[in-house]
CSV table of C-alpha atoms in Angstrom, one decimal:
chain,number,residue,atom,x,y,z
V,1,UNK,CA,102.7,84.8,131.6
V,2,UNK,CA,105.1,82.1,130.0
V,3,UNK,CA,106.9,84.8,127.7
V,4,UNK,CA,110.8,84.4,127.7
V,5,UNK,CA,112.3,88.0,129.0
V,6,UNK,CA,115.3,88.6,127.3
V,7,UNK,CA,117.8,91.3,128.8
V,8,UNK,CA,118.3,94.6,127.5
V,9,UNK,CA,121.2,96.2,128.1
V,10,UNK,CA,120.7,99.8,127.3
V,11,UNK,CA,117.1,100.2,129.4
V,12,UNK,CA,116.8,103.9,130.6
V,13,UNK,CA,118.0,105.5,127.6
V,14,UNK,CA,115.5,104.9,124.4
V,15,UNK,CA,116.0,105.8,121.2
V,16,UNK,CA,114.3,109.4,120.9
V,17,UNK,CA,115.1,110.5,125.1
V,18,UNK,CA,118.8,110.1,123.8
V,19,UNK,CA,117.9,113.0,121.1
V,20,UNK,CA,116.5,115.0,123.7
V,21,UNK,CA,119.4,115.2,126.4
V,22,UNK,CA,122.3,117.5,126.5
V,23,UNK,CA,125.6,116.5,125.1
V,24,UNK,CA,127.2,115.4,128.6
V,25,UNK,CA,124.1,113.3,128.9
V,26,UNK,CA,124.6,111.9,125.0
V,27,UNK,CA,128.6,111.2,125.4
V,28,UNK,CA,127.6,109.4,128.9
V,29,UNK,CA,125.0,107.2,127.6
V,30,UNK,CA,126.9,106.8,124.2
V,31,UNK,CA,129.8,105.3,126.4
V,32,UNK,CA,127.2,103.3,128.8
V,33,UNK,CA,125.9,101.8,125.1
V,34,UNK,CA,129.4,100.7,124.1
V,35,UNK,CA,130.2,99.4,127.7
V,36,UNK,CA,127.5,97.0,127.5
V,37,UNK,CA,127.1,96.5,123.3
V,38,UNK,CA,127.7,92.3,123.7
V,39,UNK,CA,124.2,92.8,122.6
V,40,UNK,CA,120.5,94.1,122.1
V,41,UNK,CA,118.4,91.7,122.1
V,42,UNK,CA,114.5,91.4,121.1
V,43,UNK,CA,111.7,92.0,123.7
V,44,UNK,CA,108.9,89.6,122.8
V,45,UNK,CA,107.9,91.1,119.6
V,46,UNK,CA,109.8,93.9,119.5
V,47,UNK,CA,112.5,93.9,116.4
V,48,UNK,CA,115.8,95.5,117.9
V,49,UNK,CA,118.8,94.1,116.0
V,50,UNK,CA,121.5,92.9,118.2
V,51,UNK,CA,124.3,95.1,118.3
V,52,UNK,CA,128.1,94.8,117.9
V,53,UNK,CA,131.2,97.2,117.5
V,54,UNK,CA,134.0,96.3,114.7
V,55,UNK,CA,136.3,99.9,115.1
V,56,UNK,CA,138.7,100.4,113.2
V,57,UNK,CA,140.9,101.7,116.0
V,58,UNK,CA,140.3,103.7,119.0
V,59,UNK,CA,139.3,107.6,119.2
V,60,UNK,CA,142.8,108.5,120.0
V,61,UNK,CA,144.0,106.8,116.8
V,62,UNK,CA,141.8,107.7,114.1
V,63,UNK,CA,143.1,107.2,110.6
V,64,UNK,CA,143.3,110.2,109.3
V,65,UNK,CA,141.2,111.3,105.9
V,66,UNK,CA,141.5,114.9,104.4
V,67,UNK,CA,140.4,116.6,101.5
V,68,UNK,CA,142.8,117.9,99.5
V,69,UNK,CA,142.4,121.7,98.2
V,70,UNK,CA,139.6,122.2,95.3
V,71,UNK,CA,140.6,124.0,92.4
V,72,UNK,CA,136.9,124.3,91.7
V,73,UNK,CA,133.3,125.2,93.5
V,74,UNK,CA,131.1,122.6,94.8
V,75,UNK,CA,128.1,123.0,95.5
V,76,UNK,CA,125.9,120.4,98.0
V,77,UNK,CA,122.4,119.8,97.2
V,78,UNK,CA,120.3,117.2,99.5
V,79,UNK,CA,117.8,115.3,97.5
V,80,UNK,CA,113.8,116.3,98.0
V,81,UNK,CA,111.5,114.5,100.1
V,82,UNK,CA,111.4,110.5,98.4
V,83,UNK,CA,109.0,107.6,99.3
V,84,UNK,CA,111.1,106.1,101.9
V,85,UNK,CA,111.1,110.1,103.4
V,86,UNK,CA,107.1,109.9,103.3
V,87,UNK,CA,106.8,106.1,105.0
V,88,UNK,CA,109.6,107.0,107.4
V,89,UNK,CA,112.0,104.7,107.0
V,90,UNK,CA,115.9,104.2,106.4
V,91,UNK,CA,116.8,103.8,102.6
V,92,UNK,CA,120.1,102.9,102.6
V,93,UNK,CA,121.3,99.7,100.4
V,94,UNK,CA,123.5,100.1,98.1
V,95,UNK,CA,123.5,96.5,96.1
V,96,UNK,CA,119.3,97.3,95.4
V,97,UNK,CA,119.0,101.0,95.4
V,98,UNK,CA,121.8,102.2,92.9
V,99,UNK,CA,120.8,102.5,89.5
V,100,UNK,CA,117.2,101.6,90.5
V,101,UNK,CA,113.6,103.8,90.6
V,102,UNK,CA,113.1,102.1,94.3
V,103,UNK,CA,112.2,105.0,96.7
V,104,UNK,CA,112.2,108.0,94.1
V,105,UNK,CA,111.0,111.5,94.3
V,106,UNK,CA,107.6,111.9,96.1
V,107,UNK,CA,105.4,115.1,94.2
V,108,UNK,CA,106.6,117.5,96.6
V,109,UNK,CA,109.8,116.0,96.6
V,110,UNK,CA,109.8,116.8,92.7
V,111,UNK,CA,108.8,120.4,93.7
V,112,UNK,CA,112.1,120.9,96.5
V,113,UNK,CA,113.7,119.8,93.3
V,114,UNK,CA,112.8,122.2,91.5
V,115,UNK,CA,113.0,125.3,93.9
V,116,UNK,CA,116.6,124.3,94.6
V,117,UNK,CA,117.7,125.7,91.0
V,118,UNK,CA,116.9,128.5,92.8
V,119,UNK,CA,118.7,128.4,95.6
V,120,UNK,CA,122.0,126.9,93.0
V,121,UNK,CA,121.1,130.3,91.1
V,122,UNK,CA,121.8,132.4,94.2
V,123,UNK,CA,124.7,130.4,94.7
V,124,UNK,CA,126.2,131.3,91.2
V,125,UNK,CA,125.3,134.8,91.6
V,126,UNK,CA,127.6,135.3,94.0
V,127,UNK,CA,130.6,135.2,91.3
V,128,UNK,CA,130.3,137.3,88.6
V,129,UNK,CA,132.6,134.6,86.7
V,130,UNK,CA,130.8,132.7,84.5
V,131,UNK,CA,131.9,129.4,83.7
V,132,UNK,CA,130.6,125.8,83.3
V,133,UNK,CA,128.1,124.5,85.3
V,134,UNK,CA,128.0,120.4,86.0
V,135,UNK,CA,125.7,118.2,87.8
V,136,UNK,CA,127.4,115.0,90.0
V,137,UNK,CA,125.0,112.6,91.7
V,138,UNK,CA,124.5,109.6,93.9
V,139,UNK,CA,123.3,106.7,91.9
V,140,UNK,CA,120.2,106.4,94.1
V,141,UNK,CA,117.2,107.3,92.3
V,142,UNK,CA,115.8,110.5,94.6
V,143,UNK,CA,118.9,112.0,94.3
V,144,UNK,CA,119.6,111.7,90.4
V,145,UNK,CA,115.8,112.7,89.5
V,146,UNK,CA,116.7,115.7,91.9
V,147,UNK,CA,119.7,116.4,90.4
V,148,UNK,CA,118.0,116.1,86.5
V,149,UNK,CA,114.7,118.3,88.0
V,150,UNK,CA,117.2,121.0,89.1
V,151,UNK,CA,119.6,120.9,86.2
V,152,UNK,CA,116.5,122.3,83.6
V,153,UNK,CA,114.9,124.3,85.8
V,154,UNK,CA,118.3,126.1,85.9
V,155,UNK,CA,119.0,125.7,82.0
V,156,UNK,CA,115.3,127.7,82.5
V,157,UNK,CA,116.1,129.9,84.7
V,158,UNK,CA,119.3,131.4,82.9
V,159,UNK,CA,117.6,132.1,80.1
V,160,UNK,CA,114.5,133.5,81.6
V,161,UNK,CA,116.5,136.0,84.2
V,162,UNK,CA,119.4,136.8,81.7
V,163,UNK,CA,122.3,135.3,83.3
V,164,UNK,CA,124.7,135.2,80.3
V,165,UNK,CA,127.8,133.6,80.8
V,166,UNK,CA,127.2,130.2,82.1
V,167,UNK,CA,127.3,127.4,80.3
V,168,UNK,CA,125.5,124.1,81.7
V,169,UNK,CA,126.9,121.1,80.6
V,170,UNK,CA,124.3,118.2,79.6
V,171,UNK,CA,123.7,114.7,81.6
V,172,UNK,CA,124.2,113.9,85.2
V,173,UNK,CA,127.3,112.7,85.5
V,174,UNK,CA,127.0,109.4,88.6
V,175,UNK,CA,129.8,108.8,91.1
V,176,UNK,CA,129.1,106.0,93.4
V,177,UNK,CA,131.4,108.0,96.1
V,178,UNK,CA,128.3,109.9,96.3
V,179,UNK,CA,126.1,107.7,97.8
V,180,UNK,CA,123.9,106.9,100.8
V,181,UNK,CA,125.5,106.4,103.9
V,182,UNK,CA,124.8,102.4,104.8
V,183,UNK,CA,122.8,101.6,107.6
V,184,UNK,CA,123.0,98.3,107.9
V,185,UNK,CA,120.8,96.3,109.4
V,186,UNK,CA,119.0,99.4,110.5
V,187,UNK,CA,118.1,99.8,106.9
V,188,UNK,CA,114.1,99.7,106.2
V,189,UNK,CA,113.4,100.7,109.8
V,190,UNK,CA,111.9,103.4,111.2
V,191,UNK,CA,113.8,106.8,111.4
V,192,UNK,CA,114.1,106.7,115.1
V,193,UNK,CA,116.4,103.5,114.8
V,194,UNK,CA,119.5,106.7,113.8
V,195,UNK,CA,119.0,107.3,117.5
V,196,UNK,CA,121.1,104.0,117.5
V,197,UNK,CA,124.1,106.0,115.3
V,198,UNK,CA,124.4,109.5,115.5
V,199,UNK,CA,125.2,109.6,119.5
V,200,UNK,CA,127.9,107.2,119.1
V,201,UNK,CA,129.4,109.1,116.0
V,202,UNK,CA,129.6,112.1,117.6
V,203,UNK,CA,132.5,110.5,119.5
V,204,UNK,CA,133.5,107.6,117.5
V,205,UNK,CA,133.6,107.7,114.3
V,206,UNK,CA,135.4,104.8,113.5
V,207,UNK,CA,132.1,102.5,115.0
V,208,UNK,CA,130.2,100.3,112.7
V,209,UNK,CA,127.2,99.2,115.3
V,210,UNK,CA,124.6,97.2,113.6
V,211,UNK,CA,127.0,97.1,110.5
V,212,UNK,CA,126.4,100.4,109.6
V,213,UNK,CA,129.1,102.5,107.1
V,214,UNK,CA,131.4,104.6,109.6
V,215,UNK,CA,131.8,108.1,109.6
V,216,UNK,CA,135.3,108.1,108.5
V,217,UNK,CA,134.6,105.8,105.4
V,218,UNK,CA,132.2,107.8,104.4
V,219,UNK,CA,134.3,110.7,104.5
V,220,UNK,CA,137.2,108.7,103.2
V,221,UNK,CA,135.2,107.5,99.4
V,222,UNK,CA,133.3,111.1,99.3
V,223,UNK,CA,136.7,112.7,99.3
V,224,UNK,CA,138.5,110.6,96.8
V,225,UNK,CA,134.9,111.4,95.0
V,226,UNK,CA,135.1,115.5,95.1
V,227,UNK,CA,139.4,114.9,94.5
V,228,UNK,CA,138.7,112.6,91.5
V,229,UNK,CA,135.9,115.1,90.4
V,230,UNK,CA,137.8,118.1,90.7
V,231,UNK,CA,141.0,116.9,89.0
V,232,UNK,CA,138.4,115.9,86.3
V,233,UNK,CA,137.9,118.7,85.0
V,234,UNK,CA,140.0,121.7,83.1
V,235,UNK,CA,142.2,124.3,84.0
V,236,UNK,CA,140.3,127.3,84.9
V,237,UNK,CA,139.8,129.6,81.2
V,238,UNK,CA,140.6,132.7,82.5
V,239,UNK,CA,138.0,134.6,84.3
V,240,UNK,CA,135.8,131.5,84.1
V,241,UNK,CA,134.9,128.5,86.5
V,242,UNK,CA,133.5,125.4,87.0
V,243,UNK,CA,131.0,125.3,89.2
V,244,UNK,CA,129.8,121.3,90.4
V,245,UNK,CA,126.2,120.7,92.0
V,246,UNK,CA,126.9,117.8,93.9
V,247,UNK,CA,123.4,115.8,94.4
V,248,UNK,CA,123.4,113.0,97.4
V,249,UNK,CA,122.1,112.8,100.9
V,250,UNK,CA,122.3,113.8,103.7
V,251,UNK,CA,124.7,112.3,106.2
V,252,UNK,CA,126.8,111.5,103.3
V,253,UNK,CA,126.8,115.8,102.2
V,254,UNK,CA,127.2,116.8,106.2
V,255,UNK,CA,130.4,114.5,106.7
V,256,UNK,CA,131.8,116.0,103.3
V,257,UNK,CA,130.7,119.6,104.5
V,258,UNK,CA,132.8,118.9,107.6
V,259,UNK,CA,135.4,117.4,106.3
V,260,UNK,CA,136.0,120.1,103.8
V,261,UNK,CA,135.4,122.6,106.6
V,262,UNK,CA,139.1,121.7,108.1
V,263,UNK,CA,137.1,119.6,111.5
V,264,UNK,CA,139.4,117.3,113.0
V,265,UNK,CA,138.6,113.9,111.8
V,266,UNK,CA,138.3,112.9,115.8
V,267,UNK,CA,135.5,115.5,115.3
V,268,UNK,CA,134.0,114.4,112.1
V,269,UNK,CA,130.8,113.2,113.8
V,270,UNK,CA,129.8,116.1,114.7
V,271,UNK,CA,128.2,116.1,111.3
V,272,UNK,CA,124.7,115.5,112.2
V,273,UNK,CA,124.7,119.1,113.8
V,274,UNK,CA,124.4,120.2,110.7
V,275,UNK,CA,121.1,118.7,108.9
V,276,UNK,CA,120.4,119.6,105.5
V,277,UNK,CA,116.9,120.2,104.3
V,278,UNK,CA,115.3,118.1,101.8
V,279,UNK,CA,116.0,120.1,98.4
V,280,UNK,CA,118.5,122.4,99.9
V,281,UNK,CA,121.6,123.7,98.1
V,282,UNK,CA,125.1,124.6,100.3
V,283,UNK,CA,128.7,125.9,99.2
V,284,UNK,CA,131.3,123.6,100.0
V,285,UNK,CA,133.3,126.0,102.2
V,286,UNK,CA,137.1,125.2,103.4
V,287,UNK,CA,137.4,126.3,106.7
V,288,UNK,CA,134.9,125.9,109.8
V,289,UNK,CA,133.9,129.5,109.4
V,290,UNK,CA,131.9,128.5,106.8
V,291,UNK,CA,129.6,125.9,108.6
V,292,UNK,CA,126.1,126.9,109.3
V,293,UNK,CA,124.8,127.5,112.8
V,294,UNK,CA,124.8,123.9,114.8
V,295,UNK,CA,121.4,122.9,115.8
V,296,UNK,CA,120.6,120.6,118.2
V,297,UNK,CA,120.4,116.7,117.9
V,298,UNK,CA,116.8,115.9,117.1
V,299,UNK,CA,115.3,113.1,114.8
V,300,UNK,CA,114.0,113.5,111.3
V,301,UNK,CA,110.9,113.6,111.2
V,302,UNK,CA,108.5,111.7,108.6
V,303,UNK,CA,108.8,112.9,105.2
V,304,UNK,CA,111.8,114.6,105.4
């Protein structure tokens, strides 16, 4: 035909059959993708950005990133669905998306906003305590206007139920340490491109293919966020507590909920077992105990 073929290194495994195997088969192909990563290369039209590895050091020599103990609850809220959700893509930049409106809350995402005050009520419930409740979010804009939707509908929702005792504090306070996992040159493609990522992390989480954040610098700035957060904020008065609805995302909320869980960092990327639901609200627990059922590997799909 007079086309140029170009060579593709990783040819039996595509993006979404890699979801679909069992873990043996994901480790093997993850280690056949890093064996040949000199490079992806287009085919014809096709955009597939070439690929390269810059670790940080090997599995066996992780650096290692804890979080320290909390002297506070924290509790993990996932945005709702946003405009990127609904046209399927990653939303990831941090230089253009922080402090911005770009990819907000979609209507129903405004509603999963919304119902999580719920689901944060439920949450404080389970202390008879009282305290002082604060909101922390990710500069992006779908999780601050989820994070300012849930905050009233809370202030509401105390006074409507007659929850006396908790005090919500005004504003959402940002913390950059809070942010969106960077994809890289991934970011603005579809949503099978993570097919790309998440095998790989599951045994490397030191790997930055396509230039995307690793797992352990993600867990490395979200800690020093909760620490910095946490140490914020006043001694304990009494009976009461501070209770912290952390709004963000969700890789950057699953590595945190791992990492706070006690998992080896060697293990830390076995986040992505662990998928939040748009608009849904989790207790930072600190041991693995406290980790929701692992569900298999299996790519979002559009709109959430």
């Amino acid at each position: 035909t007079g086309r140029r073929k170009y060579y593709k290194p990783f040819p039996f495994v595509t993006a979404m059959s890699v979801f679909r195997q069992p873990p043996s088969f994901v480790a093997a192909a993850a280690l056949f993708f890093l064996k040949f990563s000199h490079g992806i290369s287009r085919v014809d039209r096709c955009t597939q950005p070439r690929f390269s590895f810059a670790l940080a050091s090997s599995v066996s020599g992780v650096p290692t990133v804890t979080l320290p103990p909390t002297h506070n609850r924290f509790l993990m809220l996932r945005h709702g669905q946003s405009t990127a959700n609904l046209a399927g893509i990653i939303s990831s930049d941090a230089d253009s998306l922080m402090y911005s409106s770009t990819h907000g809350l979609s209507p129903m995402g405004a509603t999963q906003a919304a119902e999580s005050a719920r689901e944060v009520l439920a949450a404080l419930r389970k202390s008879r305590r009282g305290g002082k409740i604060l909101f922390y979010s990710s500069p992006f804009a779908r999780a601050r206007q989820t994070a300012e939707i849930c905050q009233t509908k809370l202030r509401n929702l105390l006074v409507e139920e007659g929850e006396a005792g908790w005090t919500i504090m005004d504003g959402i306070l940002l913390d950059e340490g809070l942010r969106e996992r960077s994809f890289g040159r991934l970011d603005g493609m579809k949503l099978y491109t993570y097919a790309y990522v998440w095998p790989v992390d599951l045994f490397l989480p030191t790997h930055t293919g396509f230039g995307v954040e690793s797992v352990h610098s993600v867990a490395s700035r979200v800690a020093e966020a909760v620490t910095r957060i946490d140490r914020s904020l006043p001694d304990r008065d009494g009976d009461e507590e501070s209770v912290v609805v952390l709004a963000g995302h969700a890789d950057t909320l699953q590595i945190l909920q791992v990492l706070a869980a006690g998992v080896d960092v060697e293990n830390l990327g076995t986040f992505s077992s662990y998928r939040f639901r748009n608009g849904e609200v989790r207790e930072m627990g600190r041991d693995t105990s406290t980790l929701p059922q692992p569900q298999p590997m299996v790519p979002p799909k559009k709109g959430t």
